[in-house]
Amino acid sequence: MEQLWLPPAMERRLRGAAYSENTIGLSKAKVLMFSDMVLKIQPEAPWADREAAILEWLAGRIPAPELIEYEKCDGMSYLLMTRIYGRMACDDVLLEQPELLVARLAEALHMLWNVDISSCPVIRDMDTELAEARYRVENGMVEIERTEPETFGAGGFQSPEELLVWLENNKPPYDPVLSHGDFCLPNIFFTEEGIGGLIDLGDSGVGDRWRDIALCHRSLRHNVDGTFGRIRRGVNPDALFDALGVTPDKEKLRWYLLLDELF
Ligand SMILES: Nc1ncnc2c1ncn2[C@@H]1O[C@H](COP(=O)(O)OP(=O)(O)O)[C@@H](O)[C@H]1O
Ligand SMILES: [Mg+2]
């Protein structure tokens, strides 16, 4: 380890091991990839604590990284976990086989919905998320430049405050399941056989079924419409609804995508 400070116990465990830095995530976390482990370093935060807690609870329930060690030191948190193998769902190989990709994504969502949530230690229901959204709005933490162009301004909401009040006044009915919380393609891994594992679980917990459907649908769209640079024809994000066996709930899709604009 050069130029990277680690808490002493982790330093002892990782000293000399080769790693590369992963820059795919959008958060401010630093992610170091070792041959069979991954170290996620980020400023101390409730979601970092929640990720460690839910990884422990998920062990044996769904394929996800195993927690090896979680430490906090001088304002930073260090989460060491096992490495998940396979291809990210946004890998070219999968985007070039859209029918298979959509079927696999639906399989991953069904797997989450089949988990018994009665002992889940984390709740991510609408009121929990709205309270966090309110804190972010009141403290000027919403990054408008990272939102969809139509959300704010002409034809959209005037401000994050106005959007928050609309969300608070238009809460859709609640259908709780185990929700990943950031069900976008780089957080879902597939192997040749099926689901390799789900990662980036800091917002996971008991939440509404449509929270993940909305983000999965948007992520599929953004991976083919040029948002991330590449336009791909032949991928229809709406195929996800058929694969899931659900009728699109336009109201919930909109509510969850708008909520995500405040995070
Ligand atoms: N346990 C893991 N196994 C394999 N890859 C991982 C693991 N954790 C993180 N990664 C890789 O690092 C990227 C970013 O990590 P992630 O936890 O998703 O952070 P962010 O919050 O920045 O998106 C992931 O998209 C994935 O490519
Ligand atoms: Mg991620």
PDB file of C-alpha atoms and ligand atoms in Angstrom:
ATOM      1  CA  MET A   1       0.000   0.000   0.000  1.00  0.00           C
ATOM      2  CA  GLU A   2       1.557   3.302  -0.995  1.00  0.00           C
ATOM      3  CA  GLN A   3       0.250   6.770  -0.146  1.00  0.00           C
ATOM      4  CA  LEU A   4      -2.956   5.249   1.149  1.00  0.00           C
ATOM      5  CA  TRP A   5      -3.612   5.453   4.843  1.00  0.00           C
ATOM      6  CA  LEU A   6      -5.628   2.569   6.289  1.00  0.00           C
ATOM      7  CA  PRO A   7      -6.685   1.769   9.850  1.00  0.00           C
ATOM      8  CA  PRO A   8      -3.966  -0.439  11.391  1.00  0.00           C
ATOM      9  CA  ALA A   9      -5.857  -3.765  11.349  1.00  0.00           C
ATOM     10  CA  MET A  10      -6.829  -3.322   7.712  1.00  0.00           C
ATOM     11  CA  GLU A  11      -3.343  -2.162   6.831  1.00  0.00           C
ATOM     12  CA  ARG A  12      -1.942  -5.360   8.312  1.00  0.00           C
ATOM     13  CA  ARG A  13      -4.432  -7.489   6.385  1.00  0.00           C
ATOM     14  CA  LEU A  14      -3.903  -5.752   3.034  1.00  0.00           C
ATOM     15  CA  ARG A  15      -0.249  -4.739   3.201  1.00  0.00           C
ATOM     16  CA  GLY A  16       1.526  -5.480  -0.071  1.00  0.00           C
ATOM     17  CA  ALA A  17      -1.547  -6.796  -1.874  1.00  0.00           C
ATOM     18  CA  ALA A  18      -1.985  -5.555  -5.440  1.00  0.00           C
ATOM     19  CA  TYR A  19      -5.072  -3.525  -6.238  1.00  0.00           C
ATOM     20  CA  SER A  20      -6.527  -1.223  -8.851  1.00  0.00           C
ATOM     21  CA  GLU A  21      -8.902   1.650  -8.331  1.00  0.00           C
ATOM     22  CA  ASN A  22     -12.409   1.348  -9.756  1.00  0.00           C
ATOM     23  CA  THR A  23     -13.792   4.629 -11.104  1.00  0.00           C
ATOM     24  CA  ILE A  24     -17.159   3.450 -12.435  1.00  0.00           C
ATOM     25  CA  GLY A  25     -19.336   4.513  -9.487  1.00  0.00           C
ATOM     26  CA  LEU A  26     -20.922   7.949  -9.346  1.00  0.00           C
ATOM     27  CA  SER A  27     -20.639   8.440  -5.603  1.00  0.00           C
ATOM     28  CA  LYS A  28     -17.670   9.989  -3.838  1.00  0.00           C
ATOM     29  CA  ALA A  29     -16.547   6.592  -2.577  1.00  0.00           C
ATOM     30  CA  LYS A  30     -13.034   5.375  -3.413  1.00  0.00           C
ATOM     31  CA  VAL A  31     -13.294   1.725  -4.459  1.00  0.00           C
ATOM     32  CA  LEU A  32     -10.161  -0.436  -4.459  1.00  0.00           C
ATOM     33  CA  MET A  33     -10.306  -3.800  -6.190  1.00  0.00           C
ATOM     34  CA  PHE A  34      -8.099  -6.571  -4.792  1.00  0.00           C
ATOM     35  CA  SER A  35      -7.951 -10.026  -6.344  1.00  0.00           C
ATOM     36  CA  ASP A  36     -10.755 -11.410  -4.151  1.00  0.00           C
ATOM     37  CA  MET A  37     -11.771  -8.445  -1.986  1.00  0.00           C
ATOM     38  CA  VAL A  38     -13.035  -4.912  -2.466  1.00  0.00           C
ATOM     39  CA  LEU A  39     -12.378  -1.981  -0.140  1.00  0.00           C
ATOM     40  CA  LYS A  40     -14.857   0.902  -0.235  1.00  0.00           C
ATOM     41  CA  ILE A  41     -13.583   4.064   1.463  1.00  0.00           C
ATOM     42  CA  GLN A  42     -15.856   7.040   1.973  1.00  0.00           C
ATOM     43  CA  PRO A  43     -16.541   9.794   4.481  1.00  0.00           C
ATOM     44  CA  GLU A  44     -18.444   8.490   7.508  1.00  0.00           C
ATOM     45  CA  ALA A  45     -22.153   8.549   6.686  1.00  0.00           C
ATOM     46  CA  PRO A  46     -25.366   6.815   7.704  1.00  0.00           C
ATOM     47  CA  TRP A  47     -25.532   5.019   4.336  1.00  0.00           C
ATOM     48  CA  ALA A  48     -22.047   3.605   4.848  1.00  0.00           C
ATOM     49  CA  ASP A  49     -23.129   2.198   8.230  1.00  0.00           C
ATOM     50  CA  ARG A  50     -26.319   0.865   6.652  1.00  0.00           C
ATOM     51  CA  GLU A  51     -24.372  -0.855   3.866  1.00  0.00           C
ATOM     52  CA  ALA A  52     -22.288  -2.742   6.454  1.00  0.00           C
ATOM     53  CA  ALA A  53     -25.399  -3.655   8.470  1.00  0.00           C
ATOM     54  CA  ILE A  54     -27.395  -4.910   5.526  1.00  0.00           C
ATOM     55  CA  LEU A  55     -24.477  -6.918   4.129  1.00  0.00           C
ATOM     56  CA  GLU A  56     -24.446  -8.885   7.382  1.00  0.00           C
ATOM     57  CA  TRP A  57     -28.187  -9.445   7.242  1.00  0.00           C
ATOM     58  CA  LEU A  58     -28.165 -10.403   3.539  1.00  0.00           C
ATOM     59  CA  ALA A  59     -25.599 -13.175   4.032  1.00  0.00           C
ATOM     60  CA  GLY A  60     -27.277 -16.416   2.990  1.00  0.00           C
ATOM     61  CA  ARG A  61     -30.387 -14.586   1.760  1.00  0.00           C
ATOM     62  CA  ILE A  62     -29.283 -13.262  -1.636  1.00  0.00           C
ATOM     63  CA  PRO A  63     -25.947 -13.254  -3.502  1.00  0.00           C
ATOM     64  CA  ALA A  64     -24.128 -10.141  -2.253  1.00  0.00           C
ATOM     65  CA  PRO A  65     -20.633  -9.364  -0.972  1.00  0.00           C
ATOM     66  CA  GLU A  66     -19.751 -10.856   2.398  1.00  0.00           C
ATOM     67  CA  LEU A  67     -18.694  -8.295   4.958  1.00  0.00           C
ATOM     68  CA  ILE A  68     -15.115  -8.935   6.035  1.00  0.00           C
ATOM     69  CA  GLU A  69     -14.472  -5.870   8.161  1.00  0.00           C
ATOM     70  CA  TYR A  70     -15.985  -2.427   8.742  1.00  0.00           C
ATOM     71  CA  GLU A  71     -14.068   0.314  10.487  1.00  0.00           C
ATOM     72  CA  LYS A  72     -14.417   4.033  11.031  1.00  0.00           C
ATOM     73  CA  CYS A  73     -11.461   6.278  11.706  1.00  0.00           C
ATOM     74  CA  ASP A  74     -10.903  10.056  11.587  1.00  0.00           C
ATOM     75  CA  GLY A  75     -14.155  10.763   9.791  1.00  0.00           C
ATOM     76  CA  MET A  76     -13.706   8.068   7.136  1.00  0.00           C
ATOM     77  CA  SER A  77     -15.313   4.650   6.858  1.00  0.00           C
ATOM     78  CA  TYR A  78     -13.606   1.540   5.467  1.00  0.00           C
ATOM     79  CA  LEU A  79     -15.749  -1.328   4.264  1.00  0.00           C
ATOM     80  CA  LEU A  80     -13.868  -4.459   3.252  1.00  0.00           C
ATOM     81  CA  MET A  81     -15.970  -7.108   1.514  1.00  0.00           C
ATOM     82  CA  THR A  82     -15.597 -10.071  -0.787  1.00  0.00           C
ATOM     83  CA  ARG A  83     -15.453  -9.446  -4.499  1.00  0.00           C
ATOM     84  CA  ILE A  84     -18.413 -10.370  -6.672  1.00  0.00           C
ATOM     85  CA  TYR A  85     -17.575 -12.020  -9.970  1.00  0.00           C
ATOM     86  CA  GLY A  86     -19.278 -11.898 -13.316  1.00  0.00           C
ATOM     87  CA  ARG A  87     -20.136  -9.039 -15.629  1.00  0.00           C
ATOM     88  CA  MET A  88     -21.885  -5.847 -14.645  1.00  0.00           C
ATOM     89  CA  ALA A  89     -25.323  -5.620 -16.256  1.00  0.00           C
ATOM     90  CA  CYS A  90     -24.055  -2.635 -18.298  1.00  0.00           C
ATOM     91  CA  ASP A  91     -21.307  -4.753 -19.880  1.00  0.00           C
ATOM     92  CA  ASP A  92     -21.351  -4.635 -23.710  1.00  0.00           C
ATOM     93  CA  VAL A  93     -21.778  -8.407 -23.842  1.00  0.00           C
ATOM     94  CA  LEU A  94     -25.101  -8.094 -21.993  1.00  0.00           C
ATOM     95  CA  LEU A  95     -26.298  -4.893 -23.673  1.00  0.00           C
ATOM     96  CA  GLU A  96     -25.825  -6.706 -26.978  1.00  0.00           C
ATOM     97  CA  GLN A  97     -28.253  -9.438 -25.820  1.00  0.00           C
ATOM     98  CA  PRO A  98     -31.127  -7.260 -24.577  1.00  0.00           C
ATOM     99  CA  GLU A  99     -33.660 -10.082 -24.206  1.00  0.00           C
ATOM    100  CA  LEU A 100     -31.334 -12.044 -21.978  1.00  0.00           C
ATOM    101  CA  LEU A 101     -30.351  -8.912 -20.039  1.00  0.00           C
ATOM    102  CA  VAL A 102     -33.952  -7.922 -19.341  1.00  0.00           C
ATOM    103  CA  ALA A 103     -34.846 -11.474 -18.309  1.00  0.00           C
ATOM    104  CA  ARG A 104     -31.887 -11.546 -15.915  1.00  0.00           C
ATOM    105  CA  LEU A 105     -32.780  -8.150 -14.429  1.00  0.00           C
ATOM    106  CA  ALA A 106     -36.339  -9.359 -13.856  1.00  0.00           C
ATOM    107  CA  GLU A 107     -34.959 -12.491 -12.214  1.00  0.00           C
ATOM    108  CA  ALA A 108     -32.854 -10.337  -9.854  1.00  0.00           C
ATOM    109  CA  LEU A 109     -35.878  -8.223  -8.897  1.00  0.00           C
ATOM    110  CA  HIS A 110     -38.029 -11.303  -8.321  1.00  0.00           C
ATOM    111  CA  MET A 111     -35.260 -12.706  -6.132  1.00  0.00           C
ATOM    112  CA  LEU A 112     -35.390  -9.577  -3.953  1.00  0.00           C
ATOM    113  CA  TRP A 113     -39.200  -9.703  -3.741  1.00  0.00           C
ATOM    114  CA  ASN A 114     -39.055 -13.299  -2.545  1.00  0.00           C
ATOM    115  CA  VAL A 115     -36.974 -12.458   0.538  1.00  0.00           C
ATOM    116  CA  ASP A 116     -38.845 -12.519   3.860  1.00  0.00           C
ATOM    117  CA  ILE A 117     -38.463  -8.943   5.127  1.00  0.00           C
ATOM    118  CA  SER A 118     -39.882  -9.462   8.613  1.00  0.00           C
ATOM    119  CA  SER A 119     -36.451  -9.271  10.315  1.00  0.00           C
ATOM    120  CA  CYS A 120     -34.789  -6.779   7.944  1.00  0.00           C
ATOM    121  CA  PRO A 121     -32.906  -4.211  10.053  1.00  0.00           C
ATOM    122  CA  VAL A 122     -33.218  -1.281   7.616  1.00  0.00           C
ATOM    123  CA  ILE A 123     -36.390   0.552   6.591  1.00  0.00           C
ATOM    124  CA  ARG A 124     -36.384   2.695   3.445  1.00  0.00           C
ATOM    125  CA  ASP A 125     -40.063   3.547   3.208  1.00  0.00           C
ATOM    126  CA  MET A 126     -41.431   6.763   1.744  1.00  0.00           C
ATOM    127  CA  ASP A 127     -41.457   8.692   5.027  1.00  0.00           C
ATOM    128  CA  THR A 128     -37.831   7.744   5.775  1.00  0.00           C
ATOM    129  CA  GLU A 129     -36.699   8.866   2.356  1.00  0.00           C
ATOM    130  CA  LEU A 130     -38.797  12.022   2.398  1.00  0.00           C
ATOM    131  CA  ALA A 131     -37.278  13.013   5.753  1.00  0.00           C
ATOM    132  CA  GLU A 132     -33.781  12.565   4.295  1.00  0.00           C
ATOM    133  CA  ALA A 133     -34.788  14.428   1.163  1.00  0.00           C
ATOM    134  CA  ARG A 134     -36.075  17.292   3.336  1.00  0.00           C
ATOM    135  CA  TYR A 135     -32.737  17.466   5.142  1.00  0.00           C
ATOM    136  CA  ARG A 136     -30.898  17.612   1.802  1.00  0.00           C
ATOM    137  CA  VAL A 137     -33.195  20.304   0.403  1.00  0.00           C
ATOM    138  CA  GLU A 138     -33.019  22.442   3.548  1.00  0.00           C
ATOM    139  CA  ASN A 139     -29.229  22.209   3.557  1.00  0.00           C
ATOM    140  CA  GLY A 140     -28.772  23.014  -0.138  1.00  0.00           C
ATOM    141  CA  MET A 141     -27.377  19.564  -0.932  1.00  0.00           C
ATOM    142  CA  VAL A 142     -29.417  18.839  -4.081  1.00  0.00           C
ATOM    143  CA  GLU A 143     -27.204  18.943  -7.187  1.00  0.00           C
ATOM    144  CA  ILE A 144     -29.548  20.332  -9.843  1.00  0.00           C
ATOM    145  CA  GLU A 145     -26.879  19.921 -12.554  1.00  0.00           C
ATOM    146  CA  ARG A 146     -27.081  16.137 -12.060  1.00  0.00           C
ATOM    147  CA  THR A 147     -30.866  15.915 -12.517  1.00  0.00           C
ATOM    148  CA  GLU A 148     -32.832  15.115 -15.659  1.00  0.00           C
ATOM    149  CA  PRO A 149     -33.207  18.241 -17.854  1.00  0.00           C
ATOM    150  CA  GLU A 150     -37.018  18.268 -17.615  1.00  0.00           C
ATOM    151  CA  THR A 151     -37.264  18.086 -13.810  1.00  0.00           C
ATOM    152  CA  PHE A 152     -36.531  21.717 -12.983  1.00  0.00           C
ATOM    153  CA  GLY A 153     -37.225  24.928 -14.894  1.00  0.00           C
ATOM    154  CA  ALA A 154     -39.688  25.619 -17.689  1.00  0.00           C
ATOM    155  CA  GLY A 155     -42.493  23.044 -17.565  1.00  0.00           C
ATOM    156  CA  GLY A 156     -41.004  21.400 -14.481  1.00  0.00           C
ATOM    157  CA  PHE A 157     -40.591  22.261 -10.808  1.00  0.00           C
ATOM    158  CA  GLN A 158     -39.325  25.705  -9.870  1.00  0.00           C
ATOM    159  CA  SER A 159     -37.016  24.432  -7.148  1.00  0.00           C
ATOM    160  CA  PRO A 160     -36.074  21.388  -5.065  1.00  0.00           C
ATOM    161  CA  GLU A 161     -38.381  22.794  -2.323  1.00  0.00           C
ATOM    162  CA  GLU A 162     -41.343  22.779  -4.673  1.00  0.00           C
ATOM    163  CA  LEU A 163     -40.576  19.207  -5.791  1.00  0.00           C
ATOM    164  CA  LEU A 164     -40.241  18.037  -2.183  1.00  0.00           C
ATOM    165  CA  VAL A 165     -43.627  19.481  -1.215  1.00  0.00           C
ATOM    166  CA  TRP A 166     -45.207  17.836  -4.260  1.00  0.00           C
ATOM    167  CA  LEU A 167     -43.704  14.475  -3.282  1.00  0.00           C
ATOM    168  CA  GLU A 168     -44.919  14.860   0.303  1.00  0.00           C
ATOM    169  CA  ASN A 169     -48.432  15.647  -0.881  1.00  0.00           C
ATOM    170  CA  ASN A 170     -48.626  12.896  -3.498  1.00  0.00           C
ATOM    171  CA  LYS A 171     -47.365   9.775  -1.776  1.00  0.00           C
ATOM    172  CA  PRO A 172     -48.497   6.666  -3.673  1.00  0.00           C
ATOM    173  CA  PRO A 173     -49.726   3.515  -1.884  1.00  0.00           C
ATOM    174  CA  TYR A 174     -46.992   1.421  -0.253  1.00  0.00           C
ATOM    175  CA  ASP A 175     -46.119  -2.144  -1.307  1.00  0.00           C
ATOM    176  CA  PRO A 176     -43.127  -3.205   0.830  1.00  0.00           C
ATOM    177  CA  VAL A 177     -40.497  -5.668  -0.404  1.00  0.00           C
ATOM    178  CA  LEU A 178     -36.740  -5.991  -0.015  1.00  0.00           C
ATOM    179  CA  SER A 179     -35.552  -3.093  -2.144  1.00  0.00           C
ATOM    180  CA  HIS A 180     -31.991  -2.657  -3.393  1.00  0.00           C
ATOM    181  CA  GLY A 181     -32.297   1.133  -3.409  1.00  0.00           C
ATOM    182  CA  ASP A 182     -29.921   1.849  -6.312  1.00  0.00           C
ATOM    183  CA  PHE A 183     -30.922  -0.816  -8.782  1.00  0.00           C
ATOM    184  CA  CYS A 184     -28.905   0.486 -11.710  1.00  0.00           C
ATOM    185  CA  LEU A 185     -26.958  -1.686 -14.111  1.00  0.00           C
ATOM    186  CA  PRO A 186     -23.422  -1.196 -12.693  1.00  0.00           C
ATOM    187  CA  ASN A 187     -24.654  -2.494  -9.319  1.00  0.00           C
ATOM    188  CA  ILE A 188     -25.928  -5.845 -10.643  1.00  0.00           C
ATOM    189  CA  PHE A 189     -23.572  -8.658 -11.670  1.00  0.00           C
ATOM    190  CA  PHE A 190     -24.426 -11.665 -13.816  1.00  0.00           C
ATOM    191  CA  THR A 191     -22.461 -14.827 -14.534  1.00  0.00           C
ATOM    192  CA  GLU A 192     -23.122 -17.307 -17.342  1.00  0.00           C
ATOM    193  CA  GLU A 193     -25.391 -19.218 -14.960  1.00  0.00           C
ATOM    194  CA  GLY A 194     -27.424 -16.343 -13.528  1.00  0.00           C
ATOM    195  CA  ILE A 195     -27.139 -13.738 -10.817  1.00  0.00           C
ATOM    196  CA  GLY A 196     -23.552 -13.179  -9.658  1.00  0.00           C
ATOM    197  CA  GLY A 197     -24.511 -10.736  -6.931  1.00  0.00           C
ATOM    198  CA  LEU A 198     -25.895  -7.332  -6.054  1.00  0.00           C
ATOM    199  CA  ILE A 199     -23.554  -4.619  -4.737  1.00  0.00           C
ATOM    200  CA  ASP A 200     -23.708  -0.983  -3.552  1.00  0.00           C
ATOM    201  CA  LEU A 201     -26.317  -1.717  -0.905  1.00  0.00           C
ATOM    202  CA  GLY A 202     -26.154   1.474   1.190  1.00  0.00           C
ATOM    203  CA  ASP A 203     -29.764   2.372   0.368  1.00  0.00           C
ATOM    204  CA  SER A 204     -31.143  -1.153   0.624  1.00  0.00           C
ATOM    205  CA  GLY A 205     -33.854  -2.153   3.026  1.00  0.00           C
ATOM    206  CA  VAL A 206     -37.590  -2.567   3.207  1.00  0.00           C
ATOM    207  CA  GLY A 207     -39.040  -0.244   0.578  1.00  0.00           C
ATOM    208  CA  ASP A 208     -41.638  -0.086  -2.121  1.00  0.00           C
ATOM    209  CA  ARG A 209     -41.524  -2.549  -5.027  1.00  0.00           C
ATOM    210  CA  TRP A 210     -41.565   0.289  -7.587  1.00  0.00           C
ATOM    211  CA  ARG A 211     -38.531   2.036  -6.109  1.00  0.00           C
ATOM    212  CA  ASP A 212     -36.249  -0.533  -7.796  1.00  0.00           C
ATOM    213  CA  ILE A 213     -38.381  -0.977 -10.914  1.00  0.00           C
ATOM    214  CA  ALA A 214     -38.205   2.787 -11.562  1.00  0.00           C
ATOM    215  CA  LEU A 215     -34.422   2.991 -11.228  1.00  0.00           C
ATOM    216  CA  CYS A 216     -33.870  -0.195 -13.225  1.00  0.00           C
ATOM    217  CA  HIS A 217     -36.056   1.080 -16.057  1.00  0.00           C
ATOM    218  CA  ARG A 218     -34.277   4.461 -16.081  1.00  0.00           C
ATOM    219  CA  SER A 219     -30.855   2.802 -15.979  1.00  0.00           C
ATOM    220  CA  LEU A 220     -31.739   0.583 -18.945  1.00  0.00           C
ATOM    221  CA  ARG A 221     -32.909   3.677 -20.801  1.00  0.00           C
ATOM    222  CA  HIS A 222     -29.775   5.689 -19.978  1.00  0.00           C
ATOM    223  CA  ASN A 223     -27.497   2.860 -21.034  1.00  0.00           C
ATOM    224  CA  VAL A 224     -28.961   2.882 -24.551  1.00  0.00           C
ATOM    225  CA  ASP A 225     -30.137   6.457 -25.233  1.00  0.00           C
ATOM    226  CA  GLY A 226     -26.743   8.143 -25.330  1.00  0.00           C
ATOM    227  CA  THR A 227     -26.792   9.495 -21.749  1.00  0.00           C
ATOM    228  CA  PHE A 228     -23.602   7.529 -21.075  1.00  0.00           C
ATOM    229  CA  GLY A 229     -22.256   8.151 -24.560  1.00  0.00           C
ATOM    230  CA  ARG A 230     -23.590   5.219 -26.519  1.00  0.00           C
ATOM    231  CA  ILE A 231     -26.832   4.903 -28.457  1.00  0.00           C
ATOM    232  CA  ARG A 232     -28.003   1.329 -28.974  1.00  0.00           C
ATOM    233  CA  ARG A 233     -30.978   0.384 -31.058  1.00  0.00           C
ATOM    234  CA  GLY A 234     -32.957  -2.740 -30.404  1.00  0.00           C
ATOM    235  CA  VAL A 235     -33.129  -2.376 -26.625  1.00  0.00           C
ATOM    236  CA  ASN A 236     -36.606  -1.583 -25.364  1.00  0.00           C
ATOM    237  CA  PRO A 237     -36.585  -0.662 -21.656  1.00  0.00           C
ATOM    238  CA  ASP A 238     -40.377  -1.244 -21.478  1.00  0.00           C
ATOM    239  CA  ALA A 239     -39.709  -4.962 -22.040  1.00  0.00           C
ATOM    240  CA  LEU A 240     -38.796  -4.980 -18.350  1.00  0.00           C
ATOM    241  CA  PHE A 241     -42.474  -4.688 -17.362  1.00  0.00           C
ATOM    242  CA  ASP A 242     -43.423  -7.749 -19.424  1.00  0.00           C
ATOM    243  CA  ALA A 243     -40.501  -9.713 -18.035  1.00  0.00           C
ATOM    244  CA  LEU A 244     -41.635  -8.802 -14.525  1.00  0.00           C
ATOM    245  CA  GLY A 245     -45.271  -9.572 -15.305  1.00  0.00           C
ATOM    246  CA  VAL A 246     -46.458  -6.144 -14.133  1.00  0.00           C
ATOM    247  CA  THR A 247     -48.484  -3.356 -15.708  1.00  0.00           C
ATOM    248  CA  PRO A 248     -46.465  -0.113 -15.660  1.00  0.00           C
ATOM    249  CA  ASP A 249     -47.611   1.999 -12.727  1.00  0.00           C
ATOM    250  CA  LYS A 250     -46.955   5.433 -14.259  1.00  0.00           C
ATOM    251  CA  GLU A 251     -47.731   7.261 -11.053  1.00  0.00           C
ATOM    252  CA  LYS A 252     -45.218   5.276  -8.979  1.00  0.00           C
ATOM    253  CA  LEU A 253     -42.560   5.312 -11.688  1.00  0.00           C
ATOM    254  CA  ARG A 254     -42.780   9.097 -11.786  1.00  0.00           C
ATOM    255  CA  TRP A 255     -42.848   9.494  -7.991  1.00  0.00           C
ATOM    256  CA  TYR A 256     -39.729   7.366  -7.422  1.00  0.00           C
ATOM    257  CA  LEU A 257     -37.748   8.966 -10.247  1.00  0.00           C
ATOM    258  CA  LEU A 258     -38.629  12.418  -8.945  1.00  0.00           C
ATOM    259  CA  LEU A 259     -37.698  11.413  -5.396  1.00  0.00           C
ATOM    260  CA  ASP A 260     -34.303  10.255  -6.699  1.00  0.00           C
ATOM    261  CA  GLU A 261     -33.678  13.745  -8.114  1.00  0.00           C
ATOM    262  CA  LEU A 262     -33.300  15.019  -4.544  1.00  0.00           C
ATOM    263  CA  PHE A 263     -30.500  12.512  -3.728  1.00  0.00           C
TER     264      PHE A 263
HETATM  265  N1  LIG B   1     -17.963  -6.275  -3.895  1.00  0.00           N
HETATM  266  C1  LIG B   1     -17.711  -5.910  -5.141  1.00  0.00           C
HETATM  267  N2  LIG B   1     -17.415  -6.848  -6.090  1.00  0.00           N
HETATM  268  C2  LIG B   1     -17.143  -6.504  -7.351  1.00  0.00           C
HETATM  269  N3  LIG B   1     -17.118  -5.222  -7.799  1.00  0.00           N
HETATM  270  C3  LIG B   1     -17.383  -4.246  -6.913  1.00  0.00           C
HETATM  271  C4  LIG B   1     -17.706  -4.537  -5.544  1.00  0.00           C
HETATM  272  N4  LIG B   1     -17.930  -3.350  -4.912  1.00  0.00           N
HETATM  273  C5  LIG B   1     -17.744  -2.386  -5.822  1.00  0.00           C
HETATM  274  N5  LIG B   1     -17.416  -2.901  -7.032  1.00  0.00           N
HETATM  275  C6  LIG B   1     -17.139  -2.158  -8.290  1.00  0.00           C
HETATM  276  O1  LIG B   1     -16.976  -0.788  -7.974  1.00  0.00           O
HETATM  277  C7  LIG B   1     -18.000   0.008  -8.577  1.00  0.00           C
HETATM  278  C8  LIG B   1     -18.390   1.120  -7.612  1.00  0.00           C
HETATM  279  O2  LIG B   1     -18.748   0.561  -6.331  1.00  0.00           O
HETATM  280  P1  LIG B   1     -20.151   0.906  -5.680  1.00  0.00           P
HETATM  281  O3  LIG B   1     -20.255   0.200  -4.367  1.00  0.00           O
HETATM  282  O4  LIG B   1     -21.207   0.646  -6.682  1.00  0.00           O
HETATM  283  O5  LIG B   1     -19.957   2.453  -5.378  1.00  0.00           O
HETATM  284  P2  LIG B   1     -20.745   3.757  -5.884  1.00  0.00           P
HETATM  285  O6  LIG B   1     -21.595   4.102  -4.721  1.00  0.00           O
HETATM  286  O7  LIG B   1     -19.665   4.749  -6.155  1.00  0.00           O
HETATM  287  O8  LIG B   1     -21.537   3.399  -7.113  1.00  0.00           O
HETATM  288  C9  LIG B   1     -19.110  -0.969  -8.899  1.00  0.00           C
HETATM  289  O9  LIG B   1     -19.956  -0.556  -9.957  1.00  0.00           O
HETATM  290  C10 LIG B   1     -18.308  -2.233  -9.259  1.00  0.00           C
HETATM  291  O10 LIG B   1     -17.821  -2.161 -10.577  1.00  0.00           O
HETATM  292 MG    MG B   2     -22.635   1.747  -7.659  1.00  0.00          MG
END
